[in-house]
Coordinates of C-alpha atoms in Angstrom, one line a residue:
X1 CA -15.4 33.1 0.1
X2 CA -12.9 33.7 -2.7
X3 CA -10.7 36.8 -2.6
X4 CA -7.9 38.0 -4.7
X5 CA -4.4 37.4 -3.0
X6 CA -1.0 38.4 -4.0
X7 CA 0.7 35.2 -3.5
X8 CA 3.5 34.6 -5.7
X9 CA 7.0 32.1 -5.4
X10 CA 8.9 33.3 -2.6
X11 CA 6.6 35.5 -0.7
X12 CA 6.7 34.7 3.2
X13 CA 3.9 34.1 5.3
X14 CA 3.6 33.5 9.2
X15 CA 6.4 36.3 9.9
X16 CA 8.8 34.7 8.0
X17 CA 8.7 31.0 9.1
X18 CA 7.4 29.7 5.6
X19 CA 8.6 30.8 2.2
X20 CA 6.1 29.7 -1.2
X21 CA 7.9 27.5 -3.7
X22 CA 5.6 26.9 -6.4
X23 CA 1.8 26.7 -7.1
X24 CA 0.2 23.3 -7.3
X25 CA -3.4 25.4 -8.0
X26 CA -6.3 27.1 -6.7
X27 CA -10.1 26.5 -6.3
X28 CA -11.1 30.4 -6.1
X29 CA -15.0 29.6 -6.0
X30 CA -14.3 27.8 -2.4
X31 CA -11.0 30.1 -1.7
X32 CA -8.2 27.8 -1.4
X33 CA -4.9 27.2 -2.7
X34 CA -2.0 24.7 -2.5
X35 CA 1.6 25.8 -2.1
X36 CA 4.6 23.9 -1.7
X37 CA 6.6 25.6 0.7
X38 CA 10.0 25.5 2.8
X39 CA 9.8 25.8 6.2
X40 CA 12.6 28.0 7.7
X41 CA 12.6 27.6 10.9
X42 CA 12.0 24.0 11.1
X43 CA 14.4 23.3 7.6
X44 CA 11.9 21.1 6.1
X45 CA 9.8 21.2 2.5
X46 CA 6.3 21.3 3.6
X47 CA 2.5 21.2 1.6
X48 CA 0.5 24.3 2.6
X49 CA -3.1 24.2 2.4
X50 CA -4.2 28.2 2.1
X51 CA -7.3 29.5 3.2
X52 CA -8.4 32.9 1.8
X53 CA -11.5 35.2 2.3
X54 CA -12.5 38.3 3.7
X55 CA -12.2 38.7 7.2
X56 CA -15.0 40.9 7.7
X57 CA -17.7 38.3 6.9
X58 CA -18.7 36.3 9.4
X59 CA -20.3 33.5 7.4
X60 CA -17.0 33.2 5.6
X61 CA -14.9 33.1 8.9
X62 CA -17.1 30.2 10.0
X63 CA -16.5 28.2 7.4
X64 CA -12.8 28.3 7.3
X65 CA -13.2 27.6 10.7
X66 CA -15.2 24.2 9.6
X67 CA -13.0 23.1 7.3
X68 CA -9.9 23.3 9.7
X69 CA -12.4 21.3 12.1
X70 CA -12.9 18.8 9.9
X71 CA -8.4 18.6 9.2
X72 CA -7.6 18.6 13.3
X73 CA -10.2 15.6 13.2
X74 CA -9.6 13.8 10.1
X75 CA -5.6 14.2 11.6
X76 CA -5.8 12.3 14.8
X77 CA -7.1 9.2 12.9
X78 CA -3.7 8.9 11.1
X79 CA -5.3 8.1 7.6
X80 CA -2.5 6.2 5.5
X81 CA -3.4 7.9 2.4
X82 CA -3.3 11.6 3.5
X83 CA -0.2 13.5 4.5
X84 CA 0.4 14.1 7.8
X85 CA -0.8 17.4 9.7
X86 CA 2.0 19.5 11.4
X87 CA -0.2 22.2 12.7
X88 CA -3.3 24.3 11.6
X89 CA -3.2 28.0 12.2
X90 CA -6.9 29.2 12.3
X91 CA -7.9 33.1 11.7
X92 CA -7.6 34.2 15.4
X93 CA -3.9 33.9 14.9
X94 CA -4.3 34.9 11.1
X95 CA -6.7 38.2 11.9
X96 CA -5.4 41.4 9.7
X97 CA -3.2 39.6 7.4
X98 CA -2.8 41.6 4.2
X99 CA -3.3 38.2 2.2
X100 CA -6.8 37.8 2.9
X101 CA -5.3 34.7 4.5
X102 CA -7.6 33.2 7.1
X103 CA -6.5 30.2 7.2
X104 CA -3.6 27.5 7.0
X105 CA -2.7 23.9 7.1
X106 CA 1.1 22.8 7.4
X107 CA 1.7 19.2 6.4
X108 CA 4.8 17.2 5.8
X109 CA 5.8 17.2 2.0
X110 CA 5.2 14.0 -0.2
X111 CA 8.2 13.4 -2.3
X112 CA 6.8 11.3 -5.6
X113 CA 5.0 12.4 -8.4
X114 CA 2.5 14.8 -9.2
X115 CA -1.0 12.9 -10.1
X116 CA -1.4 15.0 -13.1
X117 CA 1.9 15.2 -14.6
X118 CA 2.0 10.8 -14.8
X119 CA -0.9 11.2 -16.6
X120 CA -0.4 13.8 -19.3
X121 CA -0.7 11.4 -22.5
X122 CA -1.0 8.3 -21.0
X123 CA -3.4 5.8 -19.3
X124 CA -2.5 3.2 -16.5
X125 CA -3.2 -0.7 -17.0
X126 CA -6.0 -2.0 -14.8
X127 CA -4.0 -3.5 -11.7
X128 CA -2.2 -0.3 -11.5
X129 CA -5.4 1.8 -11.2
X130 CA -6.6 -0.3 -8.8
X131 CA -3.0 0.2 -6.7
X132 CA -2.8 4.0 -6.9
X133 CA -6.9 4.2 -5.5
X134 CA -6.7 1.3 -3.1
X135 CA -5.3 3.1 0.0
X136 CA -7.0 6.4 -1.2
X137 CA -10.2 4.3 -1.0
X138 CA -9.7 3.3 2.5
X139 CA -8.6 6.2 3.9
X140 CA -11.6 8.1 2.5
X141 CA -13.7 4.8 4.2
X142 CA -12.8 5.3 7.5
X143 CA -12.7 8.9 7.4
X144 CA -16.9 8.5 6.3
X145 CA -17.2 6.2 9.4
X146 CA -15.9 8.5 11.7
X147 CA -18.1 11.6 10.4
X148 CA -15.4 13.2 8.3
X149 CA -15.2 14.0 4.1
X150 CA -11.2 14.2 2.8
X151 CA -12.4 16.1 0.0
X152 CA -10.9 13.9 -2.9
X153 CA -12.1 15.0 -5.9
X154 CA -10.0 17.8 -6.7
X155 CA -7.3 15.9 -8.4
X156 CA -4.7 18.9 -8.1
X157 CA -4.8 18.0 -4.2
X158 CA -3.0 13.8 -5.0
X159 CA 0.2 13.1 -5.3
X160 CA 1.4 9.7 -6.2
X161 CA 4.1 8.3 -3.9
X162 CA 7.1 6.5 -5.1
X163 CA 5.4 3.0 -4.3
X164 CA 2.5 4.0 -6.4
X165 CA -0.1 5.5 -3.7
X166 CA -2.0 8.0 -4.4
X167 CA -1.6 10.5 -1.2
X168 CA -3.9 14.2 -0.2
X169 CA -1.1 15.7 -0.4
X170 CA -2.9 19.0 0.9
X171 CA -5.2 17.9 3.6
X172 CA -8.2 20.2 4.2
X173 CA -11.1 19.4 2.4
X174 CA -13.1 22.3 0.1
X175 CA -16.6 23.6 2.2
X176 CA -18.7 22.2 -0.8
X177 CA -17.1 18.6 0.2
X178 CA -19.5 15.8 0.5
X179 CA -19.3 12.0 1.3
X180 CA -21.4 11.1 -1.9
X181 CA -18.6 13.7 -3.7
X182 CA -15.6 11.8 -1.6
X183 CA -17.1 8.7 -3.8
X184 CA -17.7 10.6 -6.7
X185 CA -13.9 11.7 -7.0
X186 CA -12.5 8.6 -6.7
X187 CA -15.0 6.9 -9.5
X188 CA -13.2 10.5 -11.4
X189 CA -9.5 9.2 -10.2
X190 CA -10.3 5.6 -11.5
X191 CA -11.9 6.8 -14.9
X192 CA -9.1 9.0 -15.2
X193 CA -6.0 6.3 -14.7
X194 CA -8.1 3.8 -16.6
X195 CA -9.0 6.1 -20.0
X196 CA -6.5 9.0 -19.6
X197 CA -9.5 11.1 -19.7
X198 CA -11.0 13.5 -17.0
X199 CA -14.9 12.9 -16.3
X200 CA -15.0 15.6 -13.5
X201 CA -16.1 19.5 -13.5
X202 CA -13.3 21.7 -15.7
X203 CA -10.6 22.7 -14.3
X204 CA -7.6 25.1 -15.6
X205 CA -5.2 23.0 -14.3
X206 CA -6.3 20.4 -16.8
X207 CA -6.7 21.9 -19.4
X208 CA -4.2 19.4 -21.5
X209 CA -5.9 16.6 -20.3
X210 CA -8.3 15.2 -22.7
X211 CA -11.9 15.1 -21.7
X212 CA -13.9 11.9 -21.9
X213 CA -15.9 10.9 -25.1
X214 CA -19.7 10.9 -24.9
X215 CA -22.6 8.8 -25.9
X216 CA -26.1 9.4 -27.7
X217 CA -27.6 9.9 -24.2
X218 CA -24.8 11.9 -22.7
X219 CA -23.3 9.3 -21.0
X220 CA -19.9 8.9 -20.7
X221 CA -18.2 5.8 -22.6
X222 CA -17.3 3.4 -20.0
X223 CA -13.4 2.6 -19.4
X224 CA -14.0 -0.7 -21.4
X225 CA -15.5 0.3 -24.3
X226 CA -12.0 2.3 -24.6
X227 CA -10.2 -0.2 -23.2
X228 CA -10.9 -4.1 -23.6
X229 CA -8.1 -5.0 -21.3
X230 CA -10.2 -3.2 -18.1
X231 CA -12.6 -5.7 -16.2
X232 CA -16.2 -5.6 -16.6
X233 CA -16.6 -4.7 -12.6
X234 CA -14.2 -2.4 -12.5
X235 CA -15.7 -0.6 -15.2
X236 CA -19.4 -0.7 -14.1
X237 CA -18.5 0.3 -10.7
X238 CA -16.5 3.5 -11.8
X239 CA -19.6 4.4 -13.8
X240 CA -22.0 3.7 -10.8
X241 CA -19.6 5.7 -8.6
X242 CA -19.4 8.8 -10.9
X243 CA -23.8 8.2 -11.2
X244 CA -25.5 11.0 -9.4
X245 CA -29.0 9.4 -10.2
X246 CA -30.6 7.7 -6.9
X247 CA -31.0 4.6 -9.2
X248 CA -27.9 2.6 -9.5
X249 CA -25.3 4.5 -8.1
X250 CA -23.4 4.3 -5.1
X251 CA -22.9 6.5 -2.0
X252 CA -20.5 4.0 -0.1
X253 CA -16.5 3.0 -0.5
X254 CA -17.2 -0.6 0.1
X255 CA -18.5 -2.1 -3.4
X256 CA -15.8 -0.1 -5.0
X257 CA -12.9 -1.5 -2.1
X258 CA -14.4 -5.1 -2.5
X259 CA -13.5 -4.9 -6.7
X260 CA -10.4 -3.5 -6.5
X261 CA -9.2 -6.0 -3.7
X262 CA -10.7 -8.7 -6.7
X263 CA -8.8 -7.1 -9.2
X264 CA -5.5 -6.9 -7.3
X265 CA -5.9 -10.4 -6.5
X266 CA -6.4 -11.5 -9.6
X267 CA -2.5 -10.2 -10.3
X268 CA 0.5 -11.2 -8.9
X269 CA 2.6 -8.2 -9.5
X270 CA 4.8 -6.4 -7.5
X271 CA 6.1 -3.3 -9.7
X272 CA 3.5 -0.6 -10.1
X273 CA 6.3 1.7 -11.9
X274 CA 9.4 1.0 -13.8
X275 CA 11.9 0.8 -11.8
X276 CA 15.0 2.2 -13.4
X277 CA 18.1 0.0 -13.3
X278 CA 16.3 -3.2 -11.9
X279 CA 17.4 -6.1 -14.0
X280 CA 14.9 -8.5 -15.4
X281 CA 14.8 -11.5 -13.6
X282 CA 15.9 -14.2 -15.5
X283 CA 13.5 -17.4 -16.7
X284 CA 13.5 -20.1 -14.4
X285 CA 14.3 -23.3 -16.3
X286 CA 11.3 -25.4 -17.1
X287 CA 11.6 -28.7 -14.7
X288 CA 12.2 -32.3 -17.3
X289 CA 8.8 -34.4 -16.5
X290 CA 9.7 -37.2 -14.2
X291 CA 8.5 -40.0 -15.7
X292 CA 8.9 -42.5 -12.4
X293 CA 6.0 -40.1 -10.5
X294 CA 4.0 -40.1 -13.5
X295 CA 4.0 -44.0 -13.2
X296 CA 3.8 -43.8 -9.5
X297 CA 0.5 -41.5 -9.9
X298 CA -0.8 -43.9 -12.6
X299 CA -0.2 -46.9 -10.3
X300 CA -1.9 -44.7 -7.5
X301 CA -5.4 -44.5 -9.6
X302 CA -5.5 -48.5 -10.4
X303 CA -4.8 -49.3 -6.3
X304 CA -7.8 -46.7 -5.9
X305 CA -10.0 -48.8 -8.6
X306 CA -9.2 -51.7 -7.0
X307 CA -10.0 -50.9 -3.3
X308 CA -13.4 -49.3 -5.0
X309 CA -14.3 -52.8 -6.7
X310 CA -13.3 -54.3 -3.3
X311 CA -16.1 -52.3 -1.7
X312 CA -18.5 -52.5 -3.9
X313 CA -18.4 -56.5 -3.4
X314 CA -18.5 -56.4 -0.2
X315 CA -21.7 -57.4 1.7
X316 CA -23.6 -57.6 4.8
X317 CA -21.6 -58.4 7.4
X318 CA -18.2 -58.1 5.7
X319 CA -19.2 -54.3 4.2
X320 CA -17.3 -52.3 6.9
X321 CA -14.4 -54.6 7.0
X322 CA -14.1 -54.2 3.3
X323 CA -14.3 -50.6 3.6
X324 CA -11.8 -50.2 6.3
X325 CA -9.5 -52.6 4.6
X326 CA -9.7 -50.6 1.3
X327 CA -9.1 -47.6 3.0
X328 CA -6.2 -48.3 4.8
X329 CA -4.5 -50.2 1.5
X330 CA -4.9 -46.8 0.2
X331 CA -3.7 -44.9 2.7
X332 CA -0.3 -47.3 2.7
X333 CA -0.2 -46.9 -1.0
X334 CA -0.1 -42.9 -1.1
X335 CA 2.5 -42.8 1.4
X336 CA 4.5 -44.8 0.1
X337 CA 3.7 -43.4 -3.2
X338 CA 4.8 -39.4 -2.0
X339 CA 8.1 -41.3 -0.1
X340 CA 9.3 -42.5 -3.6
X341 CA 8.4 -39.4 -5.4
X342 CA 10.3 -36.8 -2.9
X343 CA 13.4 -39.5 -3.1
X344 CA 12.9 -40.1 -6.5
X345 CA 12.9 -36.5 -7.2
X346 CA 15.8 -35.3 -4.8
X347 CA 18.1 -37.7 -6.5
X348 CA 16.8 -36.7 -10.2
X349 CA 16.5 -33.1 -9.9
X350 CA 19.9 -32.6 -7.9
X351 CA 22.1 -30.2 -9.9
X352 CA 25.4 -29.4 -9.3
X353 CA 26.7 -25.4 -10.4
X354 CA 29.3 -24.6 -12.5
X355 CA 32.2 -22.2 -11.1
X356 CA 30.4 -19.4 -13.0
X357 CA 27.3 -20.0 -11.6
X358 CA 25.3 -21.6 -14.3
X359 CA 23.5 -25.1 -13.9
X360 CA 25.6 -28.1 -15.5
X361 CA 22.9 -30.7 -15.5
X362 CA 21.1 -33.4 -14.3
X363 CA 23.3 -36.3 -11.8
X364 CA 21.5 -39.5 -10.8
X365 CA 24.2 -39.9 -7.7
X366 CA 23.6 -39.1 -4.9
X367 CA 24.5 -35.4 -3.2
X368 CA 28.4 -35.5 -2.8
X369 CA 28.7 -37.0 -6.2
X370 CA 27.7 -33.4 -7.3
X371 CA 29.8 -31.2 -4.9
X372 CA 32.4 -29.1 -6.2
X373 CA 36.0 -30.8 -5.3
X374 CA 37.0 -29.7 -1.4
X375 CA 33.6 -28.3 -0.7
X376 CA 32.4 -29.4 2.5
X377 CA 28.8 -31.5 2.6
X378 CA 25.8 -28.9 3.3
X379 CA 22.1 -29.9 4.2
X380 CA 21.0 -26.3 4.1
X381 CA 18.4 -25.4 2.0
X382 CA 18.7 -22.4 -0.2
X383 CA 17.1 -19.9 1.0
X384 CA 13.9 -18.3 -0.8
X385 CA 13.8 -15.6 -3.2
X386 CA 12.3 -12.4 -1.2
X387 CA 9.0 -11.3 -1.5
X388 CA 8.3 -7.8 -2.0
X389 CA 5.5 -6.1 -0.4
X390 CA 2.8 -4.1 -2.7
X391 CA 2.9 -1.4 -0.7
X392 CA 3.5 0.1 3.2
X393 CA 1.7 2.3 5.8
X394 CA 2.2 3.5 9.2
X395 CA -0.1 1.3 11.7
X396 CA -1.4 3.8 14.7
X397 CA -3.5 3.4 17.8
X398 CA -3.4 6.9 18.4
X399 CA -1.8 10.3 17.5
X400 CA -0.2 11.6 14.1
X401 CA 1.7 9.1 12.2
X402 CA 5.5 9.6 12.3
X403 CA 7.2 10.8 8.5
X404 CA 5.0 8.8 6.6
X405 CA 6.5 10.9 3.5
X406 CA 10.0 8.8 3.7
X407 CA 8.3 5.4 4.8
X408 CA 8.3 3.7 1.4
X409 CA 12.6 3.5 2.1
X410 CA 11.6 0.5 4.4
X411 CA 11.2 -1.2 1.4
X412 CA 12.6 0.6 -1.7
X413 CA 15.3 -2.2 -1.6
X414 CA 18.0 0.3 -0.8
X415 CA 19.6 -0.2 2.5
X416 CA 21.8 3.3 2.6
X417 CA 18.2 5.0 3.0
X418 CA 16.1 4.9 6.0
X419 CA 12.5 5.5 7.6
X420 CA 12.9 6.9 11.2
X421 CA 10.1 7.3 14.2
X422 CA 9.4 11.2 16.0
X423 CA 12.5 11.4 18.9
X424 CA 10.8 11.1 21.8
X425 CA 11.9 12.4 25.1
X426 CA 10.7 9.9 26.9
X427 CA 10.2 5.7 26.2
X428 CA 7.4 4.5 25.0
X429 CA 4.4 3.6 26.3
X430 CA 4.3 7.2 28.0
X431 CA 3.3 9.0 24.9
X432 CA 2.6 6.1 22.9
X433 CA 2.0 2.7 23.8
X434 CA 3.9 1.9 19.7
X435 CA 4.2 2.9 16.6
X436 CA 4.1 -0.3 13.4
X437 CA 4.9 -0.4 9.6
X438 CA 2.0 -2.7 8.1
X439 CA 3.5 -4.4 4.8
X440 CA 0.6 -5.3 2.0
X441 CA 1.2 -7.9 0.2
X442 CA -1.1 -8.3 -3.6
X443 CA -2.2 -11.6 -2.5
X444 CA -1.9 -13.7 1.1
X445 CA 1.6 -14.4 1.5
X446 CA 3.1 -17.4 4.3
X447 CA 6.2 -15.0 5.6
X448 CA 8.4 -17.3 6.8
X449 CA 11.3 -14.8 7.9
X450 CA 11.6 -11.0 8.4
X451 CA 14.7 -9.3 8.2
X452 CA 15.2 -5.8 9.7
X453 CA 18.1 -3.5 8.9
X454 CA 18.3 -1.3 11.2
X455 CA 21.3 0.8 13.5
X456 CA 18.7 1.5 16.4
X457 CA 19.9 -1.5 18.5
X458 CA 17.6 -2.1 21.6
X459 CA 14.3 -1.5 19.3
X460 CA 11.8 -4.1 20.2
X461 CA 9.1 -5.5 17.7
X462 CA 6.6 -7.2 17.4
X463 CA 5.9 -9.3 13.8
X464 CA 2.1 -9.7 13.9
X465 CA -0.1 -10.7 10.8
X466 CA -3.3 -9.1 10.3
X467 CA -6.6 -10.1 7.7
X468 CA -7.1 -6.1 6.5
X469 CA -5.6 -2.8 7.2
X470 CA -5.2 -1.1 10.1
X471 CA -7.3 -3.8 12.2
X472 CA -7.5 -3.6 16.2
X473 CA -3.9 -4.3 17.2
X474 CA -6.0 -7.2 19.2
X475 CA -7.3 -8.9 16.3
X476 CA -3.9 -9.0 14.9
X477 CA -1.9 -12.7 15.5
X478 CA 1.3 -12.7 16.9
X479 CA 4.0 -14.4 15.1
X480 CA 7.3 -13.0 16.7
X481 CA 8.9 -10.7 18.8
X482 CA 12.9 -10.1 18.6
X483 CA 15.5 -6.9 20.2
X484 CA 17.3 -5.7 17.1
X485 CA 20.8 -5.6 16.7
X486 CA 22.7 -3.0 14.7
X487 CA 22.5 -4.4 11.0
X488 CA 20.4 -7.3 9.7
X489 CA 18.1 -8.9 12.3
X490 CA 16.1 -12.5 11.1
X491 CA 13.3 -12.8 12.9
X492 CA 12.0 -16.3 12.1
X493 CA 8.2 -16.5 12.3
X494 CA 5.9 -19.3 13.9
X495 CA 4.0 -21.0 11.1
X496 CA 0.8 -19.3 10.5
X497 CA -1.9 -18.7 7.7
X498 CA -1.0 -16.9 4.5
X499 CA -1.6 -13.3 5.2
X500 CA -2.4 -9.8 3.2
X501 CA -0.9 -7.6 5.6
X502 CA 1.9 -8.2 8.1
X503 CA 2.7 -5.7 11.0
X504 CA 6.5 -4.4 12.3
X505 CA 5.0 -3.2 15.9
X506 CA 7.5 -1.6 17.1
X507 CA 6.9 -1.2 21.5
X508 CA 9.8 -0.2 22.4
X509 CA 12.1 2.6 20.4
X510 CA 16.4 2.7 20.6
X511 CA 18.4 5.1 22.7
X512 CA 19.3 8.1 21.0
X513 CA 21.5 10.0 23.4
X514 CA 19.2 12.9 24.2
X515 CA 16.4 11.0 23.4
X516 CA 13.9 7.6 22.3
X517 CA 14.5 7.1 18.2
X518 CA 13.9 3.9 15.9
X519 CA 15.3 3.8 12.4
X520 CA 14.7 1.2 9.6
X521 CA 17.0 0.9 6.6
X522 CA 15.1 -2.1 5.0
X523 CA 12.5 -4.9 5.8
X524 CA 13.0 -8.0 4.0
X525 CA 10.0 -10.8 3.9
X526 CA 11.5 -14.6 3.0
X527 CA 8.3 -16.7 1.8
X528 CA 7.7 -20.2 3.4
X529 CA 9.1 -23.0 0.7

């Protein structure tokens, strides 16, 4: 299929409307390369997925014209974890092009990192790993389940986005792809993060990265061995998911989703990159030991002795009212127990602040002993310390999702930059019935407030909590709906179940002028106390 082109940085293709940038490789045996590339007419960077081959042979048109097949499809599922599809130009409207171009797919430019220059001399710590794959892993899942291969082994295809995804940048997936090779390459990408090693086929492109040391048998060394710090299933299922023997390995996404979800559970971070010019945050001071609880608690176990011994000497008739009595002397006795503990402790653990902000110490009074002079009395509680999500996605129901390469502003904790929806002529639900932002969290969270900055006012959301990603908006539970104002908007949520993933469905977009356009500067998630 592969043919030898002529395209070089600032060549022009499609009569002008897209001028080459720079080279992000080429796979000559299956006749494709990856360009990034400006587009003039529309004045946006875009990824170009080339197609090349010789027009004259049948068998090779065909097969171009599979593998843009297989791009419109995988497109119209709105995959979180691939970039999305502006248009594919197949070779009908390609035919006679001096290139040998047959073929071309035009999607929207992931700002970020490339995946192989963060790993030139380095190696990522476990959780991270398990970050960077996790969306890659379930976009490649639901891709299988609806008959489709993404083509993910070809590591020159990822890009890693700002909030640590790894993205196909360059959608269009080689004609040798596979579902068992979709599985394959991202047991490759884990072994890869995990070692700073590359257990896949040679490639030029990779030619400075190390390759993987072997075994006796010819085996590769398994990311523990090189690394004690990596988990014993994560490292036995990269091995069984780079296996092409029919005993042991693995042909499916799901064992290797359900052990990253265990590993990214198992950590409660938030930062999958250094973030340059965050501050530390500072050590929260350890709390004294309150000595009345620990006497209330001790107290607590003797009443519980004694209502046991009470029971045990009951009998015959008197055995139920022994029981019930003990019981209930109990019952009396923790309540009363809890009452003095959270008075005990509001009084004891009241602090009063210092005019530069630092704690002065303990008081015993009670709260307007510890006010500052001519401050007025306050029952408020402070409010709680955001939590930040691990990560972001556009939620569809149908269609192409809507500049998923600026998304991660929503929460990038920067309120001058924003994430905005397609204008649409007309209000939704005529070409859409809504478009979401789905927040993950690394471990179910209790939300107990969203704020939305946003200067679309007249947007109405939805907040609705889901149990996985990208569920059926009717599985999801409904926890608020507010109109937004221009600036912050709290939306306080009913109490609910802690959740992974929470849902910004947005069913109505704001006006404007000449047409129907949402923008969101910032999403901010208060936990309950």
């Amino acid at each position: 299929m592969s043919v030898a082109t002529s395209l070089t940085p600032g060549r022009l293709l499609c009569d002008g409307q897209f001028r080459l940038l720079t080279s992000y490789g080429a796979d000559e045996p299956t006749g494709m390369e990856y360009w990034h590339a400006r587009d003039l007419r529309m004045d946006r960077e875009v990824a170009l997925t080339i197609l090349v081959g010789d027009p004259a042979e049948p068998a090779t048109v065909r097969t171009v014209e599979h593998v843009l097949d297989q791009v419109r499809r995988a497109a119209a599922l709105g995959l979180p974890a691939v970039a999305r599809v502006f248009d594919v130009v197949g070779p009908e409207s390609l035919y006679g092009y001096r290139d040998g171009v047959l073929g071309l797919v035009i999607a929207d430019w992931t700002p970020g990192n490339d995946l192989l220059d963060l790993l030139r001399g380095t190696r990522f710590s476990p959780f991270t790993a398990c970050r960077v794959v996790k969306q890659l892993a379930l976009s490649t899942d639901q891709a299988h389940h609806a008959g489709l291969v993404l083509g993910a082994a070809d590591p020159r295809r990822l890009r890693v986005t700002g909030q640590g995804v790894a993205t196909v940048a360059f959608p269009g997936p080689p004609p040798t792809s596979s579902q068992r090779g979709d599985v394959r390459g991202l047991g490759e990408l884990l072994y890869l993060l995990l070692t700073g090693t590359w257990p896949g086929q040679d490639l030029a492109d990779l030619a400075d990265i190390r390759r993987p040391r072997h075994l006796p048998g010819g085996q590769f060394a398994a990311p523990n061995e090189a690394d004690p710090t990596v988990p014993r299933d994560l490292s036995l299922i990269t091995m069984l998911s780079l296996s092409d023997s029919g005993v042991g390995g693995i042909r499916t996404c799901g064992p290797l989703l359900g052990v990253l979800d265990e590993v990214l559970n198992a950590n409660v971070r938030t930062d999958v990159f250094p973030v340059v010019g965050r501050q530390p945050r500072p050590a929260r001071p350890a709390r004294p030991p309150n000595r009345v609880r620990q006497q209330a608690v001790r107290r607590t176990r003797t009443a519980l002795r004694a209502a046991a011994d009470t029971v045990a000497r009951a009998d015959g008739g008197h055995r139920r009212l022994a029981v019930i009595t003990g019981a209930l002397t109990v019952a009396a006795i923790a309540i009363a127990v809890w009452i003095g503990g959270q008075v005990v402790g509001y009084f004891q653990l009241t602090t009063t602040q210092a005019a530069d902000g630092t704690s002065t110490g303990q008081s015993s009074g009670p709260p307007s002993a510890v006010r500052k002079s001519g401050s007025p009395p306050t029952n408020a509680a402070p409010a709680a310390t955001p939590v930040a999500p691990s990560g972001v996605s556009e939620y569809l129901v149908t269609g192409n999702a809507d500049n998923p390469g600026t998304l991660s502003r929503v929460i990038d904790g920067d309120p001058n930059t924003a994430w905005k929806t397609d204008e649409y002529r007309q209000q939704f639900p005529v070409f859409l019935p809504g478009i979401g932002v789905q927040l993950h969290f690394a471990q179910p969270t209790r939300i107990a407030t969203v704020t939305i900055n946003s200067p679309s006012a007249g947007t109405t959301v939805q907040i609705r909590a889901g149990s996985s990603a990208h569920p059926p908006l009717a599985s999801t539970t409904l926890l608020a709906t507010a109109t937004l104002k221009p600036g912050d908007t709290a939306i306080p949520l009913r109490a609910g179940s802690a959740t992974p993933y929470l849902l910004v469905w947005i069913t109505q977009l704001g006006d404007g002028g000449e047409g129907y356009q949402t923008a969101i500067n910032e999403i901010t998630c208060r936990p309950a106390s």
